[in-house]
JSON list of C-alpha atoms in Angstrom, two decimals:
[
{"chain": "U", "resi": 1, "resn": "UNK", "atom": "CA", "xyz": [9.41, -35.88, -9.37]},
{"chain": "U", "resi": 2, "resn": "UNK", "atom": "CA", "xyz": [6.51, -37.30, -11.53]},
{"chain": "U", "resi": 3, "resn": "UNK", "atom": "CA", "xyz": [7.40, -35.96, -14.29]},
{"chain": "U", "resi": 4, "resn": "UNK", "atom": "CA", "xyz": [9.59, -34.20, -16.85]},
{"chain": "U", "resi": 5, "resn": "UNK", "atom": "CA", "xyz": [11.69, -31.92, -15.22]},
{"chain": "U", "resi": 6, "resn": "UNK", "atom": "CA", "xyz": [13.38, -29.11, -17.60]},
{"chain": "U", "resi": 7, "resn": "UNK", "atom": "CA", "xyz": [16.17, -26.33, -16.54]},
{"chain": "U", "resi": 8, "resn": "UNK", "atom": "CA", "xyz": [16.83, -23.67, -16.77]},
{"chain": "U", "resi": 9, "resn": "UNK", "atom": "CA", "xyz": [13.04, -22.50, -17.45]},
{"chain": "U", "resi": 10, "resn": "UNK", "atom": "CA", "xyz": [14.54, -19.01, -18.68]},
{"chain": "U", "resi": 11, "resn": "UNK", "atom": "CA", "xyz": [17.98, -18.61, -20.55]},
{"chain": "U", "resi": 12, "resn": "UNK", "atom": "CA", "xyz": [19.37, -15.40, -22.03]},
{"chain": "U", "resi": 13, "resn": "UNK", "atom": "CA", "xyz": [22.64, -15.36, -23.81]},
{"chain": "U", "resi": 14, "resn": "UNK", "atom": "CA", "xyz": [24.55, -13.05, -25.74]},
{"chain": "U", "resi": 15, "resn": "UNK", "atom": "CA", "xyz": [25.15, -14.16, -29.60]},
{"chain": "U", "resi": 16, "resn": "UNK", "atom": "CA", "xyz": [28.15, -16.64, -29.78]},
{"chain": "U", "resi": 17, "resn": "UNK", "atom": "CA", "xyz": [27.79, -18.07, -26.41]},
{"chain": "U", "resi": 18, "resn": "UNK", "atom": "CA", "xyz": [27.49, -21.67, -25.77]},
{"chain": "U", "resi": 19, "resn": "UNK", "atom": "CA", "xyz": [24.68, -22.99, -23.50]},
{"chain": "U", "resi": 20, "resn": "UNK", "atom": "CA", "xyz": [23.83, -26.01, -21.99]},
{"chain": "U", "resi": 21, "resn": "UNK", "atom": "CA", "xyz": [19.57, -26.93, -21.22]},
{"chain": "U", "resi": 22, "resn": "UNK", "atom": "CA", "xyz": [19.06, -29.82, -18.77]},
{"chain": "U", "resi": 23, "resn": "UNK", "atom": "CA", "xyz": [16.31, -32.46, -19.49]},
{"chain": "U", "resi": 24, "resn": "UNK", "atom": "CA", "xyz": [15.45, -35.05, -16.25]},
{"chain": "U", "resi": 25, "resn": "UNK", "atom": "CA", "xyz": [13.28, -37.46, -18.18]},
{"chain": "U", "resi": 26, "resn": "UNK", "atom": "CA", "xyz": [9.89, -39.39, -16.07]},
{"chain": "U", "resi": 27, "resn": "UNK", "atom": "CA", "xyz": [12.01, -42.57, -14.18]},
{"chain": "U", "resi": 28, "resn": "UNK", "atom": "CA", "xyz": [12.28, -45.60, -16.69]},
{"chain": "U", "resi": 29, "resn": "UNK", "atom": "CA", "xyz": [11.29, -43.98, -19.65]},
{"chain": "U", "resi": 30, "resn": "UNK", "atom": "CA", "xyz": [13.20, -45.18, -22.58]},
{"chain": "U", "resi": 31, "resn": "UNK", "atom": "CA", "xyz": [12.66, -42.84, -24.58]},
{"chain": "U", "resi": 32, "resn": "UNK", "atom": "CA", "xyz": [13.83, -39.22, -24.82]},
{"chain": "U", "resi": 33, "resn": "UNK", "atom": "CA", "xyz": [12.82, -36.29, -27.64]},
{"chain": "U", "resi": 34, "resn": "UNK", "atom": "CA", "xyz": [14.18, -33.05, -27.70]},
{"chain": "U", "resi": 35, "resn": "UNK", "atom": "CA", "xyz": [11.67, -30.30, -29.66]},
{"chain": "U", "resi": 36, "resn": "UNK", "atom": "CA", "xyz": [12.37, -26.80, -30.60]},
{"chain": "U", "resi": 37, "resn": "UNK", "atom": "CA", "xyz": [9.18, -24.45, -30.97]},
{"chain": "U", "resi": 38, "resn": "UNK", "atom": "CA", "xyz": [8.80, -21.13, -32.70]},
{"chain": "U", "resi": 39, "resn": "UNK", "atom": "CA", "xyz": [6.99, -18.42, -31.42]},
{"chain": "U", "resi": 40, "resn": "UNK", "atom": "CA", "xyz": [3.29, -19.12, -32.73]},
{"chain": "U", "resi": 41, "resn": "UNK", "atom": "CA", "xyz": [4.43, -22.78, -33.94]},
{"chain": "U", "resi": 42, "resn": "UNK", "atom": "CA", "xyz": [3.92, -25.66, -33.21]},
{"chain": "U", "resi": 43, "resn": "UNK", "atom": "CA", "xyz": [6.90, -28.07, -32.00]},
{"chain": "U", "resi": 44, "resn": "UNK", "atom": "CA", "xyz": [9.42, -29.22, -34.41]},
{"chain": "U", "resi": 45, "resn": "UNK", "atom": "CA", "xyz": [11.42, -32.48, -33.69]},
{"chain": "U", "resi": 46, "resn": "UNK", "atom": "CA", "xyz": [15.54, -32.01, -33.24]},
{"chain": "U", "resi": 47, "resn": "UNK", "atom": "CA", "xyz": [16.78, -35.61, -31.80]},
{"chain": "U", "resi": 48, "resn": "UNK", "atom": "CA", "xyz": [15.53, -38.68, -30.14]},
{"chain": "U", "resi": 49, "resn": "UNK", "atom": "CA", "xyz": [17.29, -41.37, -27.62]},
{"chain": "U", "resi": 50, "resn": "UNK", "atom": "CA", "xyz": [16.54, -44.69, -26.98]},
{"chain": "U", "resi": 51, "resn": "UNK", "atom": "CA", "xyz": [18.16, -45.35, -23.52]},
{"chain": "U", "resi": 52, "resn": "UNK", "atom": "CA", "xyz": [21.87, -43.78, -24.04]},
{"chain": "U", "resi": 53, "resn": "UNK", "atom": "CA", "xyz": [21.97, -44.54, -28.17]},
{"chain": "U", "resi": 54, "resn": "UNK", "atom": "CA", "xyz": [21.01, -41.48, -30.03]},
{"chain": "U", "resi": 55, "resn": "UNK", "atom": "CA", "xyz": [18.98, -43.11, -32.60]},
{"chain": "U", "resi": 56, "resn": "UNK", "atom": "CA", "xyz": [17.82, -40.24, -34.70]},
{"chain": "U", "resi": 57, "resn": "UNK", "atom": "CA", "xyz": [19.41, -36.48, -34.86]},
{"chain": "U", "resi": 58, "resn": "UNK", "atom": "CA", "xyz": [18.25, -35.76, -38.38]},
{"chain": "U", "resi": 59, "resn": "UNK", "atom": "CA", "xyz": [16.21, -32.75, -37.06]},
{"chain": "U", "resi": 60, "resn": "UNK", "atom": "CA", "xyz": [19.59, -31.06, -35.56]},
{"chain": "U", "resi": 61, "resn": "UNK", "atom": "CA", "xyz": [19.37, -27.78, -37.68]},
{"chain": "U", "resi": 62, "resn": "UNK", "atom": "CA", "xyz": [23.29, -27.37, -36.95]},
{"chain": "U", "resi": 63, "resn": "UNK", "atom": "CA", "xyz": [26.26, -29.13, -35.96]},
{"chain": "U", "resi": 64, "resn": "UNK", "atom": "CA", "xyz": [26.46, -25.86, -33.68]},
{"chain": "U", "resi": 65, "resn": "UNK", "atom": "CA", "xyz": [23.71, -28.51, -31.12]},
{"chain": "U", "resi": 66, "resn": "UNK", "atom": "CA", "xyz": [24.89, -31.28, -29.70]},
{"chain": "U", "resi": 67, "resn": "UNK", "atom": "CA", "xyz": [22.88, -33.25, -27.29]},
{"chain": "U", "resi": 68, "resn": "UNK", "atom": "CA", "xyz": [23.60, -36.49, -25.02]},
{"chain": "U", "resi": 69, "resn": "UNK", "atom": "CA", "xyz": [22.18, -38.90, -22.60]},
{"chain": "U", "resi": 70, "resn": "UNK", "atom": "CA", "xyz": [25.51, -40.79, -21.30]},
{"chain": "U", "resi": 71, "resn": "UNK", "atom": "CA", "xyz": [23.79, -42.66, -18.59]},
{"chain": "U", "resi": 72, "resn": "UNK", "atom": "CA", "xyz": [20.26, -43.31, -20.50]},
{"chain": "U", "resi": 73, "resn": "UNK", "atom": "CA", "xyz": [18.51, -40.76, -17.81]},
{"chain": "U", "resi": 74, "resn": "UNK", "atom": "CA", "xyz": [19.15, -37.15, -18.04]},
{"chain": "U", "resi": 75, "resn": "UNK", "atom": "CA", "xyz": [19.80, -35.61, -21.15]},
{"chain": "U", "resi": 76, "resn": "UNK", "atom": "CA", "xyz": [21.34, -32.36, -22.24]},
{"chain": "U", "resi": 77, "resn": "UNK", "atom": "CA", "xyz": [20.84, -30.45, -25.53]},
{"chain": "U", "resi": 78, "resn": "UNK", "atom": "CA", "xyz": [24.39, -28.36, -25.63]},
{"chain": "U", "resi": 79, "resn": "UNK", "atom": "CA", "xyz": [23.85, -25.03, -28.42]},
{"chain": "U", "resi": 80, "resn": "UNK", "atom": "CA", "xyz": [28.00, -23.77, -29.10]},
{"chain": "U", "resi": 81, "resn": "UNK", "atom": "CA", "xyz": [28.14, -20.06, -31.04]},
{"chain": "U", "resi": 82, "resn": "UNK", "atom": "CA", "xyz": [24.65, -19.41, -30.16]},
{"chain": "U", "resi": 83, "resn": "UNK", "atom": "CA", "xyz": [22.86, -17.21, -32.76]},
{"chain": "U", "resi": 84, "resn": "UNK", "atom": "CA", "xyz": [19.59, -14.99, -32.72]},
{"chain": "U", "resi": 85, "resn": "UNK", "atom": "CA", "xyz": [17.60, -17.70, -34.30]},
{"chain": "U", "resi": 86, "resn": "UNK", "atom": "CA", "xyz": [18.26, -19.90, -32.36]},
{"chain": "U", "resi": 87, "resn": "UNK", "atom": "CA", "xyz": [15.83, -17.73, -30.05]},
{"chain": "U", "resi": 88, "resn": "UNK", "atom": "CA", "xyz": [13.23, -20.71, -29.10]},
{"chain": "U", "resi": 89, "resn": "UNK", "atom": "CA", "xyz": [11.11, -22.76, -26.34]},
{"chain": "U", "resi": 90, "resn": "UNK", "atom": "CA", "xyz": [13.36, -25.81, -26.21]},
{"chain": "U", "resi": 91, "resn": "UNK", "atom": "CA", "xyz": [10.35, -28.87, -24.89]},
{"chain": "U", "resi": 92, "resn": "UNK", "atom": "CA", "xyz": [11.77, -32.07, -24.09]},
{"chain": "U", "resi": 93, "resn": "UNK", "atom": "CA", "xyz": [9.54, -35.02, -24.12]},
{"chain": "U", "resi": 94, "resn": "UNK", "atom": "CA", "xyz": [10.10, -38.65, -22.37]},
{"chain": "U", "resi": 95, "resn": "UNK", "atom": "CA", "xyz": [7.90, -41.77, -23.61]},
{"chain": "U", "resi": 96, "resn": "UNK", "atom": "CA", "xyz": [7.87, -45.80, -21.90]},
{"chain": "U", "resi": 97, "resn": "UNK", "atom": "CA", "xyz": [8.16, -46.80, -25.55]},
{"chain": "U", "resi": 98, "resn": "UNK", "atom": "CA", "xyz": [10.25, -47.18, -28.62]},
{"chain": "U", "resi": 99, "resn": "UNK", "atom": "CA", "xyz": [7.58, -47.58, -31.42]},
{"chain": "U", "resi": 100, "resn": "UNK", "atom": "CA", "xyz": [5.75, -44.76, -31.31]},
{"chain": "U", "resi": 101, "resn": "UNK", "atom": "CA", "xyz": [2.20, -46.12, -29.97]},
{"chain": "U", "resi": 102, "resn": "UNK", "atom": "CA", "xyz": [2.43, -44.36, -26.11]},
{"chain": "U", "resi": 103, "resn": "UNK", "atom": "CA", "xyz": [2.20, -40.73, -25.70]},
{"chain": "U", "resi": 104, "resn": "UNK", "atom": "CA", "xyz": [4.96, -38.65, -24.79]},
{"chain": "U", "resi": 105, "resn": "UNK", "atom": "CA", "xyz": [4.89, -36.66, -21.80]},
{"chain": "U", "resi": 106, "resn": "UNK", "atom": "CA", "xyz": [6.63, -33.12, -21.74]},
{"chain": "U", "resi": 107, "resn": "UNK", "atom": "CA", "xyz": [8.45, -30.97, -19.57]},
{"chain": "U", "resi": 108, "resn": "UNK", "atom": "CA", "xyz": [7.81, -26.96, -19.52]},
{"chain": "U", "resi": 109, "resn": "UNK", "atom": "CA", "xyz": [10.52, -26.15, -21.92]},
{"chain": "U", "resi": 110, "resn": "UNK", "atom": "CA", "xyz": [13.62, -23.85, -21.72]},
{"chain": "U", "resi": 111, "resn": "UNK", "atom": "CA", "xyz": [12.96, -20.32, -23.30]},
{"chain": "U", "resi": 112, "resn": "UNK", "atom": "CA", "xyz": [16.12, -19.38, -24.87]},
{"chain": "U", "resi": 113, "resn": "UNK", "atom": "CA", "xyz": [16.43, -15.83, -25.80]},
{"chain": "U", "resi": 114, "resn": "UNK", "atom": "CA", "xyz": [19.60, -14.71, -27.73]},
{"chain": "U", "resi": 115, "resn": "UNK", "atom": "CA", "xyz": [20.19, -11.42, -27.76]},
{"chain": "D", "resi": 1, "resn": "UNK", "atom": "CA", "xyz": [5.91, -37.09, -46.29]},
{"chain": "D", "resi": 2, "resn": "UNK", "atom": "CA", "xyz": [3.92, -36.86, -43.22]},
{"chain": "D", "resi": 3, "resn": "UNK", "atom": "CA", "xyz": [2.18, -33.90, -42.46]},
{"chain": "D", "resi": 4, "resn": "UNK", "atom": "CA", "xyz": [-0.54, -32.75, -40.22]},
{"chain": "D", "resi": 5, "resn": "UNK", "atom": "CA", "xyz": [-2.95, -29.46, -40.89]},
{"chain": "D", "resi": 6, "resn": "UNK", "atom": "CA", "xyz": [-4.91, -27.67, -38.56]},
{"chain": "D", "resi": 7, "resn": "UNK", "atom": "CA", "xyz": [-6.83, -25.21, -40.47]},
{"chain": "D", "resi": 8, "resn": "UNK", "atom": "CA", "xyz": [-8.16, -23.02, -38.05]},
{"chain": "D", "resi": 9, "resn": "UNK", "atom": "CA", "xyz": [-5.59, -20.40, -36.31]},
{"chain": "D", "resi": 10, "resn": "UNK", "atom": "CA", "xyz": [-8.75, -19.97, -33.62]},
{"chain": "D", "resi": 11, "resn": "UNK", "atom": "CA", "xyz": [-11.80, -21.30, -32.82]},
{"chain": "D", "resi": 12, "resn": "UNK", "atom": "CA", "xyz": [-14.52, -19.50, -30.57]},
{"chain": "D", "resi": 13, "resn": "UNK", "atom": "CA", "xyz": [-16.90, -20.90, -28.08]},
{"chain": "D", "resi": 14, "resn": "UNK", "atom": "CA", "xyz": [-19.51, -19.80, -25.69]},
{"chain": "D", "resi": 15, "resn": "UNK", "atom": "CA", "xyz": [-19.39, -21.78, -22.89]},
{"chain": "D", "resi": 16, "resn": "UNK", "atom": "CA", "xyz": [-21.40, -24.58, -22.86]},
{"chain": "D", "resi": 17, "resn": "UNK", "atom": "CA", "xyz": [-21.73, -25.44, -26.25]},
{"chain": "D", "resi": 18, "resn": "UNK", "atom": "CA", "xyz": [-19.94, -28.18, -28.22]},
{"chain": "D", "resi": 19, "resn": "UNK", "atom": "CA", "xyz": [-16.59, -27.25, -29.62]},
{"chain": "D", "resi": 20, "resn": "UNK", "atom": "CA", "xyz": [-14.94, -28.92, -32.53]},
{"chain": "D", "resi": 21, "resn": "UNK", "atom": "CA", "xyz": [-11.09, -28.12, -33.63]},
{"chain": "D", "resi": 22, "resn": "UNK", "atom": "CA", "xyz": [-10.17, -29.61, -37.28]},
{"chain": "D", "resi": 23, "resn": "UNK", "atom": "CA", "xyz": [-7.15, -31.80, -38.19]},
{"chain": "D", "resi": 24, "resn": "UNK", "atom": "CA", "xyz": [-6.09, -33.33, -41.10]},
{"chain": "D", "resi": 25, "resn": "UNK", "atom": "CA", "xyz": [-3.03, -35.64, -41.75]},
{"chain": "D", "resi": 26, "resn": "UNK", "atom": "CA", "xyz": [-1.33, -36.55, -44.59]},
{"chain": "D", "resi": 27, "resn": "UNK", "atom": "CA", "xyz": [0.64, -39.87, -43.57]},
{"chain": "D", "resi": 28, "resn": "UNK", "atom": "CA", "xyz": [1.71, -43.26, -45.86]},
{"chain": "D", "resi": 29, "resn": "UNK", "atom": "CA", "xyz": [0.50, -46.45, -43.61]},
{"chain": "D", "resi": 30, "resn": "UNK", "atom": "CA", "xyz": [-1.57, -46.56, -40.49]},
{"chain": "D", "resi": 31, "resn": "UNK", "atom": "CA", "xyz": [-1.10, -43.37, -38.44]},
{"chain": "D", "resi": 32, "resn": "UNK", "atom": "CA", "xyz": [-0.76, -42.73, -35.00]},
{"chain": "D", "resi": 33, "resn": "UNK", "atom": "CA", "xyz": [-2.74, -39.55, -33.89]},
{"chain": "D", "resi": 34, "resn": "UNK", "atom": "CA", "xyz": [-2.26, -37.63, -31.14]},
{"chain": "D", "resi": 35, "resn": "UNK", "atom": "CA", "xyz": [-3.87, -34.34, -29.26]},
{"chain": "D", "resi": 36, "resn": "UNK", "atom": "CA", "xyz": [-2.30, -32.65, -27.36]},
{"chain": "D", "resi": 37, "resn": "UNK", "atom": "CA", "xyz": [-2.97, -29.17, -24.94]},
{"chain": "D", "resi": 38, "resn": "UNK", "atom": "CA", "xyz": [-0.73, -26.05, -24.19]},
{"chain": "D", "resi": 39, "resn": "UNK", "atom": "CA", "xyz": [-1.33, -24.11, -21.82]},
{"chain": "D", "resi": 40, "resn": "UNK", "atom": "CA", "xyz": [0.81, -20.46, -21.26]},
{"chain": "D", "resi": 41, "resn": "UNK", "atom": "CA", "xyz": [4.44, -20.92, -20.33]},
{"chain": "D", "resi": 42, "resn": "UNK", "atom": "CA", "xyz": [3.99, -24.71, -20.31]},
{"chain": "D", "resi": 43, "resn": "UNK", "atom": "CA", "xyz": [4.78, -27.96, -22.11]},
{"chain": "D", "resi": 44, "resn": "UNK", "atom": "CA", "xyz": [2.36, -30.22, -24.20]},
{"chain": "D", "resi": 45, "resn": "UNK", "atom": "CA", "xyz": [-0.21, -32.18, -22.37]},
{"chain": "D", "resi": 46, "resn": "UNK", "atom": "CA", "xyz": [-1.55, -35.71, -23.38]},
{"chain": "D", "resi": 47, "resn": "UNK", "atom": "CA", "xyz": [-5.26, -35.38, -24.29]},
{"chain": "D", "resi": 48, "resn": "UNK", "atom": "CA", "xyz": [-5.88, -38.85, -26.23]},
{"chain": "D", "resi": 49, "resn": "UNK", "atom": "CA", "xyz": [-4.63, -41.02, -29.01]},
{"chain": "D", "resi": 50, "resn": "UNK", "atom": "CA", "xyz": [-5.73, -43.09, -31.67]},
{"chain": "D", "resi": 51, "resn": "UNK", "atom": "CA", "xyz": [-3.82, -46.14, -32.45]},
{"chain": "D", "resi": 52, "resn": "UNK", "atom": "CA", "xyz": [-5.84, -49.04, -34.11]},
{"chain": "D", "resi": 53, "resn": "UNK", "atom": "CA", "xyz": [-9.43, -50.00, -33.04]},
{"chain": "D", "resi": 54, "resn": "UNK", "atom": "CA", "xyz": [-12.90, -47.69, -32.46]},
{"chain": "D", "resi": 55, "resn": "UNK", "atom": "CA", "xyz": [-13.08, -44.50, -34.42]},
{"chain": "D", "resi": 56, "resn": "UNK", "atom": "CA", "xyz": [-14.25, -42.90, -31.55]},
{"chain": "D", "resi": 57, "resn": "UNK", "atom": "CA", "xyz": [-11.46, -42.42, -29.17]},
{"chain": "D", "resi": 58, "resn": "UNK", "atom": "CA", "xyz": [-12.24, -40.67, -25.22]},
{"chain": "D", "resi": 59, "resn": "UNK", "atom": "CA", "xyz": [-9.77, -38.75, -23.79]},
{"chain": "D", "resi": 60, "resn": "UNK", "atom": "CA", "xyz": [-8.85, -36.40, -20.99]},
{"chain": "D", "resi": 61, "resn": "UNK", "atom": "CA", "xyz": [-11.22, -33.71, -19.46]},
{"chain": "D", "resi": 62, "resn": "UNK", "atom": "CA", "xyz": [-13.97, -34.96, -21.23]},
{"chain": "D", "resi": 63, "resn": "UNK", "atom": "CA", "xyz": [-12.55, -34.59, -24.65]},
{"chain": "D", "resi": 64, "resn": "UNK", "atom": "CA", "xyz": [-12.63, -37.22, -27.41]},
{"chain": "D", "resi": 65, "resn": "UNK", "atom": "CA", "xyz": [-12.24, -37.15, -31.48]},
{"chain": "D", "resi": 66, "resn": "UNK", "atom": "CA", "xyz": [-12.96, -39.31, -33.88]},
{"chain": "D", "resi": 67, "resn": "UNK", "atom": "CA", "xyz": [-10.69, -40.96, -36.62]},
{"chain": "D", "resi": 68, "resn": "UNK", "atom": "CA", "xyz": [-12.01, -40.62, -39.96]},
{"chain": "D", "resi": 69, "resn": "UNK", "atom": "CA", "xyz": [-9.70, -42.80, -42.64]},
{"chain": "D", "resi": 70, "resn": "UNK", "atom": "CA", "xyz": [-11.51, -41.93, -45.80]},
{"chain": "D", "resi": 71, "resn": "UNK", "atom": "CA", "xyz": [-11.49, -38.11, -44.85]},
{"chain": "D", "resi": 72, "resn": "UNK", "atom": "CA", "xyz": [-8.10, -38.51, -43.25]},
{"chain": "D", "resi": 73, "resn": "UNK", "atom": "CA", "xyz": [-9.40, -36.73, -40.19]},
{"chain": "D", "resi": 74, "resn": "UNK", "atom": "CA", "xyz": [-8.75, -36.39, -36.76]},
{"chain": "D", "resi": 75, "resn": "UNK", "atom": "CA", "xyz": [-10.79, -34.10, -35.06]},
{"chain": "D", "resi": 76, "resn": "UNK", "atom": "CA", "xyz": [-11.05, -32.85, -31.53]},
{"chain": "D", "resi": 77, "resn": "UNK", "atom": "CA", "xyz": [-14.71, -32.65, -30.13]},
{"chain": "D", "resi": 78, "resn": "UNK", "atom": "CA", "xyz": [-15.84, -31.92, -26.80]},
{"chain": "D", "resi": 79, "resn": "UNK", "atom": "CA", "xyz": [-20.11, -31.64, -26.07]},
{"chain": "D", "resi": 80, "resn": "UNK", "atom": "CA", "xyz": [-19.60, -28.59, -23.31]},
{"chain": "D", "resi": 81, "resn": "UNK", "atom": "CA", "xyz": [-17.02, -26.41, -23.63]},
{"chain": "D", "resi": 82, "resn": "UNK", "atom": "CA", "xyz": [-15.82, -24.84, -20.21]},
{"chain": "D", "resi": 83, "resn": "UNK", "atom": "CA", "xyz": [-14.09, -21.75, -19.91]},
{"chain": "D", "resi": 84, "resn": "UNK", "atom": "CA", "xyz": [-11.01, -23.10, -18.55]},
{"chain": "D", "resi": 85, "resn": "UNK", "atom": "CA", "xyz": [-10.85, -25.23, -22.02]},
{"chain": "D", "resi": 86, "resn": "UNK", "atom": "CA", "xyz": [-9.37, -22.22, -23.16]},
{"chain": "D", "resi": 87, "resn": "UNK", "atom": "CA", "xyz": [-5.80, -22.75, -23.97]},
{"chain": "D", "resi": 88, "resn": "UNK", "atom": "CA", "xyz": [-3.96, -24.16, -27.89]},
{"chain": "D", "resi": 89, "resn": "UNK", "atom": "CA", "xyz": [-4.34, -27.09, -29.11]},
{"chain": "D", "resi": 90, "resn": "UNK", "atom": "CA", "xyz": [-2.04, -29.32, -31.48]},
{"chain": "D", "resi": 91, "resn": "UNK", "atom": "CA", "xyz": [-2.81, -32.46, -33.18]},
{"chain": "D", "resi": 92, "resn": "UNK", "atom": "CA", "xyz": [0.53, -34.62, -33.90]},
{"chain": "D", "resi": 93, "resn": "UNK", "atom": "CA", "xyz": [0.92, -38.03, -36.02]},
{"chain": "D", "resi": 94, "resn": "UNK", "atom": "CA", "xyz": [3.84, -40.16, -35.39]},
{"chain": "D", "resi": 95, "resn": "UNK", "atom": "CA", "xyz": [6.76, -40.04, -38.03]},
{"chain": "D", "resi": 96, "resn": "UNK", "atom": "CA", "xyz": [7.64, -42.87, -40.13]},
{"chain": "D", "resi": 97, "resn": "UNK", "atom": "CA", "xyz": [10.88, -44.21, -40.76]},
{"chain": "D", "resi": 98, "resn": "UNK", "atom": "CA", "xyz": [13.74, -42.81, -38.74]},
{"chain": "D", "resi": 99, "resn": "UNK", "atom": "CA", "xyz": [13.50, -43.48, -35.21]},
{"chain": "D", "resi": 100, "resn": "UNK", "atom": "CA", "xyz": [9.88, -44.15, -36.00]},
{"chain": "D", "resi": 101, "resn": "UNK", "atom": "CA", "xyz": [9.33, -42.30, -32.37]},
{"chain": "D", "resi": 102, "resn": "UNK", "atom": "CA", "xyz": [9.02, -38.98, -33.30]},
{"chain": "D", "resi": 103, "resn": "UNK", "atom": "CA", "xyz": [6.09, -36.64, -33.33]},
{"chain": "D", "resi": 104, "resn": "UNK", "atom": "CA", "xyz": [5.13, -34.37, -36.32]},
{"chain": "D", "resi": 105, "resn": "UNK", "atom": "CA", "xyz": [2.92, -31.24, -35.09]},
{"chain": "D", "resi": 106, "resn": "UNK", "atom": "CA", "xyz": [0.51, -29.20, -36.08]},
{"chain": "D", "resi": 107, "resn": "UNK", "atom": "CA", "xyz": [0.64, -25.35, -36.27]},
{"chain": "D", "resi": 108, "resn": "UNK", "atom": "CA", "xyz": [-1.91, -25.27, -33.74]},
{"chain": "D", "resi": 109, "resn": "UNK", "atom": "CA", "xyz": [-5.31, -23.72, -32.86]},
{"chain": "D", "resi": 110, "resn": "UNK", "atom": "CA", "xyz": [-6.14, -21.34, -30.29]},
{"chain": "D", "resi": 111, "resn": "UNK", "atom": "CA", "xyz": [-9.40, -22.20, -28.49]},
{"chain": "D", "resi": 112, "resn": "UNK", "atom": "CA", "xyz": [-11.23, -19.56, -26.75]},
{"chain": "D", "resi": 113, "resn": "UNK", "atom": "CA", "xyz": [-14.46, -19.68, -24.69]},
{"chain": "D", "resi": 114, "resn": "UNK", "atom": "CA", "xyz": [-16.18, -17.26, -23.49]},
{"chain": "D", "resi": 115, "resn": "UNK", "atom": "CA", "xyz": [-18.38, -17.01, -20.58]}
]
């Protein structure tokens, strides 16, 4: 498709499952964001990929998340032991460059509830 | 640090009049500003961006805003608001240092116009 494709839209999980959000990133885009937004807030950053190198995870709240992009396309964000607060819109965001200067183009998020 | 502050939770509009929606930053260096749009159950759309150059920067859907260094400004204008303007709006600067990639949001403002 054109662009960023995110799924599952909807996720519920019981506390202390793992789960697993997909992100399929706009074709050649080099870069890939993950964002995790609060109810009423606005999106915070979690980690960033340049092709397949994870450049930048300082946003990870957790080592409970995990996320990867083995083949520099599609990207998953991995959550082990889920917890309530972890309750979230999880936006993923794909960008043609490294430095900052394009705009970064967004999928329609996961909503994860934990219950 | 870099931050970015919308001050207004909500902004109200009759339709057809000029709508403004406030944004401050709070960056070291030149910043990269961005707007962006949210519409219910959906991602972040691009609006516009500032990078280097005129003030005055034209965007999407007849948007534009206008970068104010001294004031450290960055707000959203549009001449004639339309009803289907209605949706939240966050403004976004790019981090600095890092992956240098990242975006640092707003809270956001909820724009209504009414008929």
């Amino acid at each position: 498709g054109a662009g960023v494709s995110q799924s599952p839209r909807y996720k519920v999980a019981k506390r202390g499952q793992d789960v697993a959000l997909r992100c399929d990133p706009i074709s050649g885009h080099v870069s890939l964001f993950w964002y995790q937004q609060a109810l009423g807030q606005g999106p915070e950053f979690l980690t960033y990929f340049q092709n397949e190198a994870q450049l930048d995870k300082s946003g990870l709240p957790s080592d409970r998340f995990f996320a990867e992009r083995p083949e520099g396309s599609v990207s998953t964000l991995k959550i082990q032991r889920t917890q309530q607060e972890d309750s979230a819109v999880y936006l993923c965001a794909s960008s043609s460059s490294g430095i900052g200067n394009q705009p970064q183009h967004f999928g329609d998020g996961t909503r994860l509830s934990i219950l | 640090a870099q931050s970015v502050a919308q001050p207004e939770d909500q902004v109200n509009v009759a339709e057809g009049n000029p709508l403004t929606v406030k944004c401050t930053y709070s960056v070291s260096g030149n910043p990269y500003l961005f707007w962006y749009v949210q519409y219910p159950n959906r991602g972040l759309q691009f609006l516009l961006k500032y990078i280097t150059g005129d003030n005055l920067v034209k965007g999407s859907y007849g948007f534009e805003a206008e970068f104010n260094k001294s004031q450290t400004s960055f707000h959203l204008k549009k001449p004639s608001a339309l009803v289907s303007d209605s949706a939240l709006y966050f403004c976004a600067v790019r981090a600095l240092g890092g992956s240098q990639g990242n975006l640092i949001f707003g809270k956001g403002t909820k724009l209504s116009v009414k008929p």
